[in-house]
mmCIF file with all atom_site columns, C-alpha atoms in Angstrom:
data_model
loop_
_atom_site.group_PDB
_atom_site.id
_atom_site.type_symbol
_atom_site.label_atom_id
_atom_site.label_alt_id
_atom_site.label_comp_id
_atom_site.label_asym_id
_atom_site.label_entity_id
_atom_site.label_seq_id
_atom_site.pdbx_PDB_ins_code
_atom_site.Cartn_x
_atom_site.Cartn_y
_atom_site.Cartn_z
_atom_site.occupancy
_atom_site.B_iso_or_equiv
_atom_site.pdbx_formal_charge
_atom_site.auth_seq_id
_atom_site.auth_comp_id
_atom_site.auth_asym_id
_atom_site.auth_atom_id
_atom_site.pdbx_PDB_model_num
ATOM 1   C CA . ASP I 1 1   ? 126.015 207.255 176.790 1.00 84.00 ? 124 ASP I CA 1
ATOM 2   C CA . SER I 1 2   ? 126.784 206.465 173.131 1.00 88.00 ? 125 SER I CA 1
ATOM 3   C CA . GLY I 1 3   ? 124.698 203.288 173.031 1.00 93.00 ? 126 GLY I CA 1
ATOM 4   C CA . VAL I 1 4   ? 127.773 201.198 172.227 1.00 96.00 ? 127 VAL I CA 1
ATOM 5   C CA . THR I 1 5   ? 128.702 198.730 174.959 1.00 97.00 ? 128 THR I CA 1
ATOM 6   C CA . GLN I 1 6   ? 131.997 197.005 175.575 1.00 97.00 ? 129 GLN I CA 1
ATOM 7   C CA . THR I 1 7   ? 133.021 194.340 178.033 1.00 97.00 ? 130 THR I CA 1
ATOM 8   C CA . PRO I 1 8   ? 135.054 193.929 180.079 1.00 97.00 ? 131 PRO I CA 1
ATOM 9   C CA . LYS I 1 9   ? 136.112 197.402 181.215 1.00 96.00 ? 132 LYS I CA 1
ATOM 10  C CA . HIS I 1 10  ? 139.467 196.217 182.441 1.00 96.00 ? 133 HIS I CA 1
ATOM 11  C CA . LEU I 1 11  ? 141.509 193.130 181.688 1.00 97.00 ? 134 LEU I CA 1
ATOM 12  C CA . ILE I 1 12  ? 144.809 192.161 183.254 1.00 97.00 ? 135 ILE I CA 1
ATOM 13  C CA . THR I 1 13  ? 146.622 189.174 181.862 1.00 97.00 ? 136 THR I CA 1
ATOM 14  C CA . ALA I 1 14  ? 150.077 187.728 181.298 1.00 97.00 ? 137 ALA I CA 1
ATOM 15  C CA . THR I 1 15  ? 152.291 187.567 178.246 1.00 97.00 ? 138 THR I CA 1
ATOM 16  C CA . GLY I 1 16  ? 151.503 184.686 175.937 1.00 97.00 ? 139 GLY I CA 1
ATOM 17  C CA . GLN I 1 17  ? 147.851 184.542 176.926 1.00 97.00 ? 140 GLN I CA 1
ATOM 18  C CA . ARG I 1 18  ? 144.735 185.017 174.796 1.00 98.00 ? 141 ARG I CA 1
ATOM 19  C CA . VAL I 1 19  ? 141.805 187.327 175.533 1.00 98.00 ? 142 VAL I CA 1
ATOM 20  C CA . THR I 1 20  ? 138.478 188.193 173.934 1.00 98.00 ? 143 THR I CA 1
ATOM 21  C CA . LEU I 1 21  ? 136.978 191.656 173.950 1.00 98.00 ? 144 LEU I CA 1
ATOM 22  C CA . ARG I 1 22  ? 133.290 192.090 173.257 1.00 98.00 ? 145 ARG I CA 1
ATOM 23  C CA . CYS I 1 23  ? 131.341 194.928 171.670 1.00 98.00 ? 146 CYS I CA 1
ATOM 24  C CA . SER I 1 24  ? 127.661 195.540 171.001 1.00 97.00 ? 147 SER I CA 1
ATOM 25  C CA . PRO I 1 25  ? 126.877 198.311 168.517 1.00 96.00 ? 148 PRO I CA 1
ATOM 26  C CA . ARG I 1 26  ? 124.050 200.808 168.788 1.00 95.00 ? 149 ARG I CA 1
ATOM 27  C CA . SER I 1 27  ? 120.660 199.469 167.875 1.00 94.00 ? 150 SER I CA 1
ATOM 28  C CA . GLY I 1 28  ? 120.250 199.620 164.119 1.00 91.00 ? 151 GLY I CA 1
ATOM 29  C CA . ASP I 1 29  ? 123.923 200.143 163.271 1.00 93.00 ? 152 ASP I CA 1
ATOM 30  C CA . LEU I 1 30  ? 125.387 197.430 161.052 1.00 93.00 ? 153 LEU I CA 1
ATOM 31  C CA . SER I 1 31  ? 129.046 198.535 161.047 1.00 93.00 ? 154 SER I CA 1
ATOM 32  C CA . VAL I 1 32  ? 131.498 197.869 163.845 1.00 95.00 ? 155 VAL I CA 1
ATOM 33  C CA . TYR I 1 33  ? 135.003 199.315 163.909 1.00 95.00 ? 156 TYR I CA 1
ATOM 34  C CA . TRP I 1 34  ? 137.807 198.364 166.295 1.00 97.00 ? 157 TRP I CA 1
ATOM 35  C CA . TYR I 1 35  ? 140.515 200.830 167.317 1.00 96.00 ? 158 TYR I CA 1
ATOM 36  C CA . GLN I 1 36  ? 143.555 200.600 169.554 1.00 96.00 ? 159 GLN I CA 1
ATOM 37  C CA . GLN I 1 37  ? 144.825 203.532 171.598 1.00 95.00 ? 160 GLN I CA 1
ATOM 38  C CA . SER I 1 38  ? 148.337 203.337 172.982 1.00 92.00 ? 161 SER I CA 1
ATOM 39  C CA . LEU I 1 39  ? 150.701 205.981 174.262 1.00 85.00 ? 162 LEU I CA 1
ATOM 40  C CA . ASP I 1 40  ? 153.223 205.579 171.469 1.00 83.00 ? 163 ASP I CA 1
ATOM 41  C CA . GLN I 1 41  ? 150.942 204.892 168.493 1.00 83.00 ? 164 GLN I CA 1
ATOM 42  C CA . GLY I 1 42  ? 147.912 206.983 169.391 1.00 88.00 ? 165 GLY I CA 1
ATOM 43  C CA . LEU I 1 43  ? 144.501 205.928 168.086 1.00 91.00 ? 166 LEU I CA 1
ATOM 44  C CA . GLN I 1 44  ? 144.744 203.429 165.263 1.00 93.00 ? 167 GLN I CA 1
ATOM 45  C CA . PHE I 1 45  ? 142.114 201.645 163.235 1.00 93.00 ? 168 PHE I CA 1
ATOM 46  C CA . LEU I 1 46  ? 142.322 197.869 163.430 1.00 95.00 ? 169 LEU I CA 1
ATOM 47  C CA . ILE I 1 47  ? 139.429 196.291 161.553 1.00 95.00 ? 170 ILE I CA 1
ATOM 48  C CA . GLN I 1 48  ? 135.855 196.877 160.382 1.00 94.00 ? 171 GLN I CA 1
ATOM 49  C CA . TYR I 1 49  ? 132.859 194.579 160.013 1.00 95.00 ? 172 TYR I CA 1
ATOM 50  C CA . TYR I 1 50  ? 129.609 195.296 158.259 1.00 93.00 ? 173 TYR I CA 1
ATOM 51  C CA . ASN I 1 51  ? 126.627 193.035 158.817 1.00 94.00 ? 174 ASN I CA 1
ATOM 52  C CA . GLY I 1 52  ? 128.825 190.068 159.626 1.00 95.00 ? 175 GLY I CA 1
ATOM 53  C CA . GLU I 1 53  ? 131.424 190.536 156.917 1.00 94.00 ? 176 GLU I CA 1
ATOM 54  C CA . GLU I 1 54  ? 134.930 191.910 157.188 1.00 94.00 ? 177 GLU I CA 1
ATOM 55  C CA . ARG I 1 55  ? 135.118 195.137 155.173 1.00 91.00 ? 178 ARG I CA 1
ATOM 56  C CA . ALA I 1 56  ? 138.435 196.812 155.924 1.00 90.00 ? 179 ALA I CA 1
ATOM 57  C CA . LYS I 1 57  ? 141.675 196.100 157.716 1.00 91.00 ? 180 LYS I CA 1
ATOM 58  C CA . GLY I 1 58  ? 144.062 198.564 159.225 1.00 90.00 ? 181 GLY I CA 1
ATOM 59  C CA . ASN I 1 59  ? 147.114 198.077 161.386 1.00 83.00 ? 182 ASN I CA 1
ATOM 60  C CA . ILE I 1 60  ? 145.963 194.784 162.839 1.00 93.00 ? 183 ILE I CA 1
ATOM 61  C CA . LEU I 1 61  ? 148.554 192.224 163.837 1.00 94.00 ? 184 LEU I CA 1
ATOM 62  C CA . GLU I 1 62  ? 148.255 188.634 162.631 1.00 95.00 ? 185 GLU I CA 1
ATOM 63  C CA . ARG I 1 63  ? 147.918 187.577 166.272 1.00 97.00 ? 186 ARG I CA 1
ATOM 64  C CA . PHE I 1 64  ? 144.663 189.541 166.407 1.00 97.00 ? 187 PHE I CA 1
ATOM 65  C CA . SER I 1 65  ? 141.392 188.525 164.816 1.00 97.00 ? 188 SER I CA 1
ATOM 66  C CA . ALA I 1 66  ? 137.790 189.601 164.983 1.00 97.00 ? 189 ALA I CA 1
ATOM 67  C CA . GLN I 1 67  ? 134.341 188.529 163.957 1.00 97.00 ? 190 GLN I CA 1
ATOM 68  C CA . GLN I 1 68  ? 130.812 189.893 163.914 1.00 97.00 ? 191 GLN I CA 1
ATOM 69  C CA . PHE I 1 69  ? 127.948 187.612 164.796 1.00 97.00 ? 192 PHE I CA 1
ATOM 70  C CA . PRO I 1 70  ? 124.386 187.455 163.383 1.00 96.00 ? 193 PRO I CA 1
ATOM 71  C CA . ASP I 1 71  ? 123.095 189.559 166.288 1.00 95.00 ? 194 ASP I CA 1
ATOM 72  C CA . LEU I 1 72  ? 125.721 192.156 165.190 1.00 96.00 ? 195 LEU I CA 1
ATOM 73  C CA . HIS I 1 73  ? 127.835 192.033 168.308 1.00 97.00 ? 196 HIS I CA 1
ATOM 74  C CA . SER I 1 74  ? 131.536 191.735 167.623 1.00 98.00 ? 197 SER I CA 1
ATOM 75  C CA . GLU I 1 75  ? 134.486 190.126 169.347 1.00 98.00 ? 198 GLU I CA 1
ATOM 76  C CA . LEU I 1 76  ? 138.146 191.008 169.061 1.00 98.00 ? 199 LEU I CA 1
ATOM 77  C CA . ASN I 1 77  ? 140.490 188.144 169.871 1.00 98.00 ? 200 ASN I CA 1
ATOM 78  C CA . LEU I 1 78  ? 144.055 188.916 170.898 1.00 98.00 ? 201 LEU I CA 1
ATOM 79  C CA . SER I 1 79  ? 146.457 186.000 171.226 1.00 97.00 ? 202 SER I CA 1
ATOM 80  C CA . SER I 1 80  ? 150.094 185.407 172.170 1.00 97.00 ? 203 SER I CA 1
ATOM 81  C CA . LEU I 1 81  ? 149.922 188.666 174.040 1.00 97.00 ? 204 LEU I CA 1
ATOM 82  C CA . GLU I 1 82  ? 152.999 190.828 174.417 1.00 97.00 ? 205 GLU I CA 1
ATOM 83  C CA . LEU I 1 83  ? 153.733 193.709 176.772 1.00 96.00 ? 206 LEU I CA 1
ATOM 84  C CA . GLY I 1 84  ? 153.300 196.118 173.870 1.00 95.00 ? 207 GLY I CA 1
ATOM 85  C CA . ASP I 1 85  ? 149.687 195.050 173.394 1.00 96.00 ? 208 ASP I CA 1
ATOM 86  C CA . SER I 1 86  ? 148.756 196.889 176.570 1.00 97.00 ? 209 SER I CA 1
ATOM 87  C CA . ALA I 1 87  ? 146.382 199.604 175.398 1.00 96.00 ? 210 ALA I CA 1
ATOM 88  C CA . LEU I 1 88  ? 142.824 200.850 175.346 1.00 96.00 ? 211 LEU I CA 1
ATOM 89  C CA . TYR I 1 89  ? 140.705 199.028 172.799 1.00 97.00 ? 212 TYR I CA 1
ATOM 90  C CA . PHE I 1 90  ? 137.639 200.791 171.483 1.00 97.00 ? 213 PHE I CA 1
ATOM 91  C CA . CYS I 1 91  ? 134.868 199.693 169.262 1.00 97.00 ? 214 CYS I CA 1
ATOM 92  C CA . ALA I 1 92  ? 132.630 202.081 167.411 1.00 96.00 ? 215 ALA I CA 1
ATOM 93  C CA . SER I 1 93  ? 129.474 201.737 165.408 1.00 94.00 ? 216 SER I CA 1
ATOM 94  C CA . ARG I 1 94  ? 128.610 203.907 162.491 1.00 89.00 ? 217 ARG I CA 1
ATOM 95  C CA . GLU I 1 95  ? 125.269 205.542 161.887 1.00 84.00 ? 218 GLU I CA 1
ATOM 96  C CA . GLY I 1 96  ? 124.469 204.830 158.264 1.00 78.00 ? 219 GLY I CA 1
ATOM 97  C CA . THR I 1 97  ? 122.750 208.102 157.372 1.00 78.00 ? 220 THR I CA 1
ATOM 98  C CA . THR I 1 98  ? 125.250 210.524 158.913 1.00 79.00 ? 221 THR I CA 1
ATOM 99  C CA . ASP I 1 99  ? 128.552 208.557 158.898 1.00 82.00 ? 222 ASP I CA 1
ATOM 100 C CA . THR I 1 100 ? 129.022 209.515 162.536 1.00 88.00 ? 223 THR I CA 1
ATOM 101 C CA . GLN I 1 101 ? 130.954 206.932 164.534 1.00 92.00 ? 224 GLN I CA 1
ATOM 102 C CA . TYR I 1 102 ? 129.904 206.429 168.131 1.00 94.00 ? 225 TYR I CA 1
ATOM 103 C CA . PHE I 1 103 ? 132.481 204.921 170.445 1.00 95.00 ? 226 PHE I CA 1
ATOM 104 C CA . GLY I 1 104 ? 132.089 202.548 173.323 1.00 96.00 ? 227 GLY I CA 1
ATOM 105 C CA . PRO I 1 105 ? 133.733 203.167 176.708 1.00 95.00 ? 228 PRO I CA 1
ATOM 106 C CA . GLY I 1 106 ? 136.691 200.951 175.815 1.00 96.00 ? 229 GLY I CA 1
ATOM 107 C CA . THR I 1 107 ? 138.468 197.976 177.340 1.00 97.00 ? 230 THR I CA 1
ATOM 108 C CA . ARG I 1 108 ? 141.745 198.699 179.079 1.00 96.00 ? 231 ARG I CA 1
ATOM 109 C CA . LEU I 1 109 ? 144.079 195.769 178.536 1.00 97.00 ? 232 LEU I CA 1
ATOM 110 C CA . THR I 1 110 ? 147.157 195.391 180.703 1.00 97.00 ? 233 THR I CA 1
ATOM 111 C CA . VAL I 1 111 ? 149.646 192.673 179.800 1.00 97.00 ? 234 VAL I CA 1
ATOM 112 C CA . LEU I 1 112 ? 152.106 191.856 182.584 1.00 96.00 ? 235 LEU I CA 1
ATOM 113 C CA . SER R 2 1   ? 149.776 206.172 160.152 1.00 44.00 ? 236 SER R CA 1
ATOM 114 C CA . GLN R 2 2   ? 148.542 209.492 161.494 1.00 47.00 ? 237 GLN R CA 1
ATOM 115 C CA . GLN R 2 3   ? 146.499 211.584 159.118 1.00 60.00 ? 238 GLN R CA 1
ATOM 116 C CA . GLY R 2 4   ? 145.789 214.590 161.234 1.00 66.00 ? 239 GLY R CA 1
ATOM 117 C CA . GLU R 2 5   ? 148.021 216.737 163.337 1.00 78.00 ? 240 GLU R CA 1
ATOM 118 C CA . GLU R 2 6   ? 146.442 218.828 166.052 1.00 82.00 ? 241 GLU R CA 1
ATOM 119 C CA . ASP R 2 7   ? 147.933 222.071 167.139 1.00 84.00 ? 242 ASP R CA 1
ATOM 120 C CA . PRO R 2 8   ? 148.695 222.973 169.849 1.00 91.00 ? 243 PRO R CA 1
ATOM 121 C CA . GLN R 2 9   ? 149.542 219.715 171.621 1.00 91.00 ? 244 GLN R CA 1
ATOM 122 C CA . ALA R 2 10  ? 148.511 221.291 174.909 1.00 94.00 ? 245 ALA R CA 1
ATOM 123 C CA . LEU R 2 11  ? 146.474 224.362 175.804 1.00 95.00 ? 246 LEU R CA 1
ATOM 124 C CA . SER R 2 12  ? 145.826 225.876 179.216 1.00 96.00 ? 247 SER R CA 1
ATOM 125 C CA . ILE R 2 13  ? 143.231 228.613 179.668 1.00 96.00 ? 248 ILE R CA 1
ATOM 126 C CA . GLN R 2 14  ? 141.009 230.197 182.322 1.00 97.00 ? 249 GLN R CA 1
ATOM 127 C CA . GLU R 2 15  ? 137.319 229.491 182.639 1.00 97.00 ? 250 GLU R CA 1
ATOM 128 C CA . GLY R 2 16  ? 135.317 231.815 180.439 1.00 97.00 ? 251 GLY R CA 1
ATOM 129 C CA . GLU R 2 17  ? 138.006 232.169 177.790 1.00 97.00 ? 252 GLU R CA 1
ATOM 130 C CA . ASN R 2 18  ? 137.722 230.729 174.306 1.00 97.00 ? 253 ASN R CA 1
ATOM 131 C CA . ALA R 2 19  ? 139.806 227.740 173.224 1.00 97.00 ? 254 ALA R CA 1
ATOM 132 C CA . THR R 2 20  ? 140.877 227.175 169.646 1.00 97.00 ? 255 THR R CA 1
ATOM 133 C CA . MET R 2 21  ? 142.383 223.950 168.391 1.00 96.00 ? 256 MET R CA 1
ATOM 134 C CA . ASN R 2 22  ? 143.615 223.310 164.890 1.00 95.00 ? 257 ASN R CA 1
ATOM 135 C CA . CYS R 2 23  ? 143.890 220.162 162.834 1.00 94.00 ? 258 CYS R CA 1
ATOM 136 C CA . SER R 2 24  ? 145.738 219.577 159.594 1.00 93.00 ? 259 SER R CA 1
ATOM 137 C CA . TYR R 2 25  ? 145.413 216.510 157.433 1.00 91.00 ? 260 TYR R CA 1
ATOM 138 C CA . LYS R 2 26  ? 147.141 215.131 154.378 1.00 88.00 ? 261 LYS R CA 1
ATOM 139 C CA . THR R 2 27  ? 144.737 213.556 151.910 1.00 86.00 ? 262 THR R CA 1
ATOM 140 C CA . SER R 2 28  ? 141.304 214.252 150.455 1.00 87.00 ? 263 SER R CA 1
ATOM 141 C CA . ILE R 2 29  ? 138.408 213.591 152.801 1.00 87.00 ? 264 ILE R CA 1
ATOM 142 C CA . ASN R 2 30  ? 134.670 213.022 152.750 1.00 87.00 ? 265 ASN R CA 1
ATOM 143 C CA . ASN R 2 31  ? 134.208 214.396 156.246 1.00 89.00 ? 266 ASN R CA 1
ATOM 144 C CA . LEU R 2 32  ? 136.051 215.371 159.405 1.00 92.00 ? 267 LEU R CA 1
ATOM 145 C CA . GLN R 2 33  ? 134.897 214.640 162.939 1.00 93.00 ? 268 GLN R CA 1
ATOM 146 C CA . TRP R 2 34  ? 135.925 216.044 166.300 1.00 95.00 ? 269 TRP R CA 1
ATOM 147 C CA . TYR R 2 35  ? 135.918 213.951 169.449 1.00 96.00 ? 270 TYR R CA 1
ATOM 148 C CA . ARG R 2 36  ? 136.524 214.643 173.122 1.00 96.00 ? 271 ARG R CA 1
ATOM 149 C CA . GLN R 2 37  ? 138.170 212.195 175.486 1.00 95.00 ? 272 GLN R CA 1
ATOM 150 C CA . ASN R 2 38  ? 138.246 212.641 179.233 1.00 91.00 ? 273 ASN R CA 1
ATOM 151 C CA . SER R 2 39  ? 141.288 211.114 180.824 1.00 84.00 ? 274 SER R CA 1
ATOM 152 C CA . GLY R 2 40  ? 141.497 207.434 179.906 1.00 75.00 ? 275 GLY R CA 1
ATOM 153 C CA . ARG R 2 41  ? 137.831 207.207 179.056 1.00 85.00 ? 276 ARG R CA 1
ATOM 154 C CA . GLY R 2 42  ? 135.724 206.801 175.937 1.00 88.00 ? 277 GLY R CA 1
ATOM 155 C CA . LEU R 2 43  ? 135.587 209.104 172.948 1.00 93.00 ? 278 LEU R CA 1
ATOM 156 C CA . VAL R 2 44  ? 132.597 211.399 172.799 1.00 94.00 ? 279 VAL R CA 1
ATOM 157 C CA . HIS R 2 45  ? 131.507 212.567 169.367 1.00 94.00 ? 280 HIS R CA 1
ATOM 158 C CA . LEU R 2 46  ? 131.256 216.342 169.164 1.00 96.00 ? 281 LEU R CA 1
ATOM 159 C CA . ILE R 2 47  ? 130.601 217.308 165.570 1.00 95.00 ? 282 ILE R CA 1
ATOM 160 C CA . LEU R 2 48  ? 130.950 216.106 161.980 1.00 93.00 ? 283 LEU R CA 1
ATOM 161 C CA . ILE R 2 49  ? 131.616 218.470 159.102 1.00 94.00 ? 284 ILE R CA 1
ATOM 162 C CA . ARG R 2 50  ? 131.432 217.338 155.502 1.00 92.00 ? 285 ARG R CA 1
ATOM 163 C CA . SER R 2 51  ? 133.943 218.278 152.843 1.00 92.00 ? 286 SER R CA 1
ATOM 164 C CA . ASN R 2 52  ? 131.424 220.579 151.128 1.00 94.00 ? 287 ASN R CA 1
ATOM 165 C CA . GLU R 2 53  ? 130.731 222.512 154.337 1.00 96.00 ? 288 GLU R CA 1
ATOM 166 C CA . ARG R 2 54  ? 132.834 225.415 155.570 1.00 97.00 ? 289 ARG R CA 1
ATOM 167 C CA . GLU R 2 55  ? 131.467 226.007 159.039 1.00 97.00 ? 290 GLU R CA 1
ATOM 168 C CA . LYS R 2 56  ? 129.255 224.257 161.535 1.00 97.00 ? 291 LYS R CA 1
ATOM 169 C CA . HIS R 2 57  ? 127.960 225.128 164.996 1.00 96.00 ? 292 HIS R CA 1
ATOM 170 C CA . SER R 2 58  ? 126.769 223.038 167.889 1.00 95.00 ? 293 SER R CA 1
ATOM 171 C CA . GLY R 2 59  ? 126.086 224.840 171.151 1.00 96.00 ? 294 GLY R CA 1
ATOM 172 C CA . ARG R 2 60  ? 129.373 226.424 172.286 1.00 97.00 ? 295 ARG R CA 1
ATOM 173 C CA . LEU R 2 61  ? 131.300 224.632 169.547 1.00 97.00 ? 296 LEU R CA 1
ATOM 174 C CA . ARG R 2 62  ? 132.209 226.086 166.180 1.00 98.00 ? 297 ARG R CA 1
ATOM 175 C CA . VAL R 2 63  ? 134.070 224.047 163.594 1.00 98.00 ? 298 VAL R CA 1
ATOM 176 C CA . THR R 2 64  ? 135.530 225.345 160.360 1.00 98.00 ? 299 THR R CA 1
ATOM 177 C CA . LEU R 2 65  ? 136.929 223.390 157.464 1.00 97.00 ? 300 LEU R CA 1
ATOM 178 C CA . ASP R 2 66  ? 139.243 224.636 154.733 1.00 96.00 ? 301 ASP R CA 1
ATOM 179 C CA . THR R 2 67  ? 139.754 221.836 152.233 1.00 94.00 ? 302 THR R CA 1
ATOM 180 C CA . SER R 2 68  ? 142.144 223.918 150.118 1.00 94.00 ? 303 SER R CA 1
ATOM 181 C CA . LYS R 2 69  ? 144.498 224.152 153.108 1.00 95.00 ? 304 LYS R CA 1
ATOM 182 C CA . LYS R 2 70  ? 143.539 220.699 154.418 1.00 94.00 ? 305 LYS R CA 1
ATOM 183 C CA . SER R 2 71  ? 142.836 222.124 157.826 1.00 95.00 ? 306 SER R CA 1
ATOM 184 C CA . SER R 2 72  ? 140.069 222.437 160.383 1.00 96.00 ? 307 SER R CA 1
ATOM 185 C CA . SER R 2 73  ? 139.641 224.324 163.607 1.00 97.00 ? 308 SER R CA 1
ATOM 186 C CA . LEU R 2 74  ? 137.520 223.718 166.687 1.00 97.00 ? 309 LEU R CA 1
ATOM 187 C CA . LEU R 2 75  ? 136.512 226.716 168.776 1.00 98.00 ? 310 LEU R CA 1
ATOM 188 C CA . ILE R 2 76  ? 135.017 226.259 172.224 1.00 98.00 ? 311 ILE R CA 1
ATOM 189 C CA . THR R 2 77  ? 133.523 229.497 173.474 1.00 97.00 ? 312 THR R CA 1
ATOM 190 C CA . ALA R 2 78  ? 133.121 230.492 177.120 1.00 97.00 ? 313 ALA R CA 1
ATOM 191 C CA . SER R 2 79  ? 135.032 227.424 178.295 1.00 97.00 ? 314 SER R CA 1
ATOM 192 C CA . ARG R 2 80  ? 134.233 225.648 181.548 1.00 97.00 ? 315 ARG R CA 1
ATOM 193 C CA . ALA R 2 81  ? 136.311 223.465 183.829 1.00 96.00 ? 316 ALA R CA 1
ATOM 194 C CA . ALA R 2 82  ? 134.263 220.506 182.566 1.00 95.00 ? 317 ALA R CA 1
ATOM 195 C CA . ASP R 2 83  ? 135.716 221.085 179.075 1.00 97.00 ? 318 ASP R CA 1
ATOM 196 C CA . THR R 2 84  ? 139.082 219.862 180.356 1.00 97.00 ? 319 THR R CA 1
ATOM 197 C CA . ALA R 2 85  ? 139.855 216.882 178.126 1.00 97.00 ? 320 ALA R CA 1
ATOM 198 C CA . SER R 2 86  ? 141.803 215.797 175.062 1.00 95.00 ? 321 SER R CA 1
ATOM 199 C CA . TYR R 2 87  ? 140.332 216.737 171.704 1.00 96.00 ? 322 TYR R CA 1
ATOM 200 C CA . PHE R 2 88  ? 140.938 214.738 168.543 1.00 95.00 ? 323 PHE R CA 1
ATOM 201 C CA . CYS R 2 89  ? 140.149 215.351 164.943 1.00 94.00 ? 324 CYS R CA 1
ATOM 202 C CA . ALA R 2 90  ? 139.489 212.335 162.763 1.00 93.00 ? 325 ALA R CA 1
ATOM 203 C CA . THR R 2 91  ? 139.193 212.076 159.031 1.00 91.00 ? 326 THR R CA 1
ATOM 204 C CA . ASP R 2 92  ? 137.658 209.266 157.074 1.00 84.00 ? 327 ASP R CA 1
ATOM 205 C CA . ASP R 2 93  ? 139.901 207.119 154.912 1.00 70.00 ? 328 ASP R CA 1
ATOM 206 C CA . TYR R 2 94  ? 138.797 208.646 151.616 1.00 61.00 ? 329 TYR R CA 1
ATOM 207 C CA . GLY R 2 95  ? 140.487 206.057 149.454 1.00 57.00 ? 330 GLY R CA 1
ATOM 208 C CA . GLY R 2 96  ? 139.303 203.201 151.590 1.00 54.00 ? 331 GLY R CA 1
ATOM 209 C CA . SER R 2 97  ? 135.625 204.200 151.278 1.00 56.00 ? 332 SER R CA 1
ATOM 210 C CA . GLN R 2 98  ? 134.668 202.110 154.300 1.00 66.00 ? 333 GLN R CA 1
ATOM 211 C CA . GLY R 2 99  ? 134.618 205.001 156.707 1.00 76.00 ? 334 GLY R CA 1
ATOM 212 C CA . ASN R 2 100 ? 137.370 203.967 159.077 1.00 85.00 ? 335 ASN R CA 1
ATOM 213 C CA . LEU R 2 101 ? 138.758 206.992 160.877 1.00 89.00 ? 336 LEU R CA 1
ATOM 214 C CA . ILE R 2 102 ? 142.290 208.267 160.967 1.00 89.00 ? 337 ILE R CA 1
ATOM 215 C CA . PHE R 2 103 ? 143.037 210.231 164.133 1.00 91.00 ? 338 PHE R CA 1
ATOM 216 C CA . GLY R 2 104 ? 145.467 212.953 165.013 1.00 88.00 ? 339 GLY R CA 1
ATOM 217 C CA . LYS R 2 105 ? 147.432 212.902 168.252 1.00 88.00 ? 340 LYS R CA 1
ATOM 218 C CA . GLY R 2 106 ? 145.087 215.280 169.997 1.00 92.00 ? 341 GLY R CA 1
ATOM 219 C CA . THR R 2 107 ? 145.165 218.557 171.873 1.00 94.00 ? 342 THR R CA 1
ATOM 220 C CA . LYS R 2 108 ? 145.122 218.378 175.643 1.00 95.00 ? 343 LYS R CA 1
ATOM 221 C CA . LEU R 2 109 ? 142.964 221.219 176.945 1.00 97.00 ? 344 LEU R CA 1
ATOM 222 C CA . SER R 2 110 ? 143.096 222.317 180.550 1.00 97.00 ? 345 SER R CA 1
ATOM 223 C CA . VAL R 2 111 ? 140.524 224.839 181.743 1.00 97.00 ? 346 VAL R CA 1
ATOM 224 C CA . LYS R 2 112 ? 141.307 226.344 185.125 1.00 96.00 ? 347 LYS R CA 1
ATOM 225 C CA . PRO R 2 113 ? 138.489 227.530 187.371 1.00 91.00 ? 348 PRO R CA 1
#
């Protein structure tokens, strides 16, 4: 158990819909990273938050957005979903002293 | 874009044998991390090696790093069936300085009992 929690575990939805994925980092970690894992693109960094502020952006689509709340949990919002958005979405939190990133169990999103 | 490339893409061995996986990357790094992923599940952190380190051990794992060749290797000794998983190397985005990881495509290891 990494200490990072993600909900829900599975999500099945239809094209055009909007979903919200939730992540709680390990106690004491201020950074949250979101990654997408798909068969064709592999594991790709989407976005990072540190103590409530956006710090870095990767290959994140404009239809996707995220935020980190004062209690440090983070939400990833995916809208106007397409079939190609079906993937595993992971969040990770980073231990400040060692730079190690600990990953949550992931949310498997299926868009039908 | 992918930073690292693991080699081989797939590896099948017998229990008790050693497994070696290699990773090559393209740009300068601060550190390199190895992760394990059981089928469709979360990523488990195995080991982090910094750019000024050449070798690191953790239990049955041995990681080496050669920054001049931009490569790393992960050795699992005396493998077990439970080691069956995909293994990924990940480098930090050196230029980005925010620590986001860039992953390779992984090596799929199968350990037969």
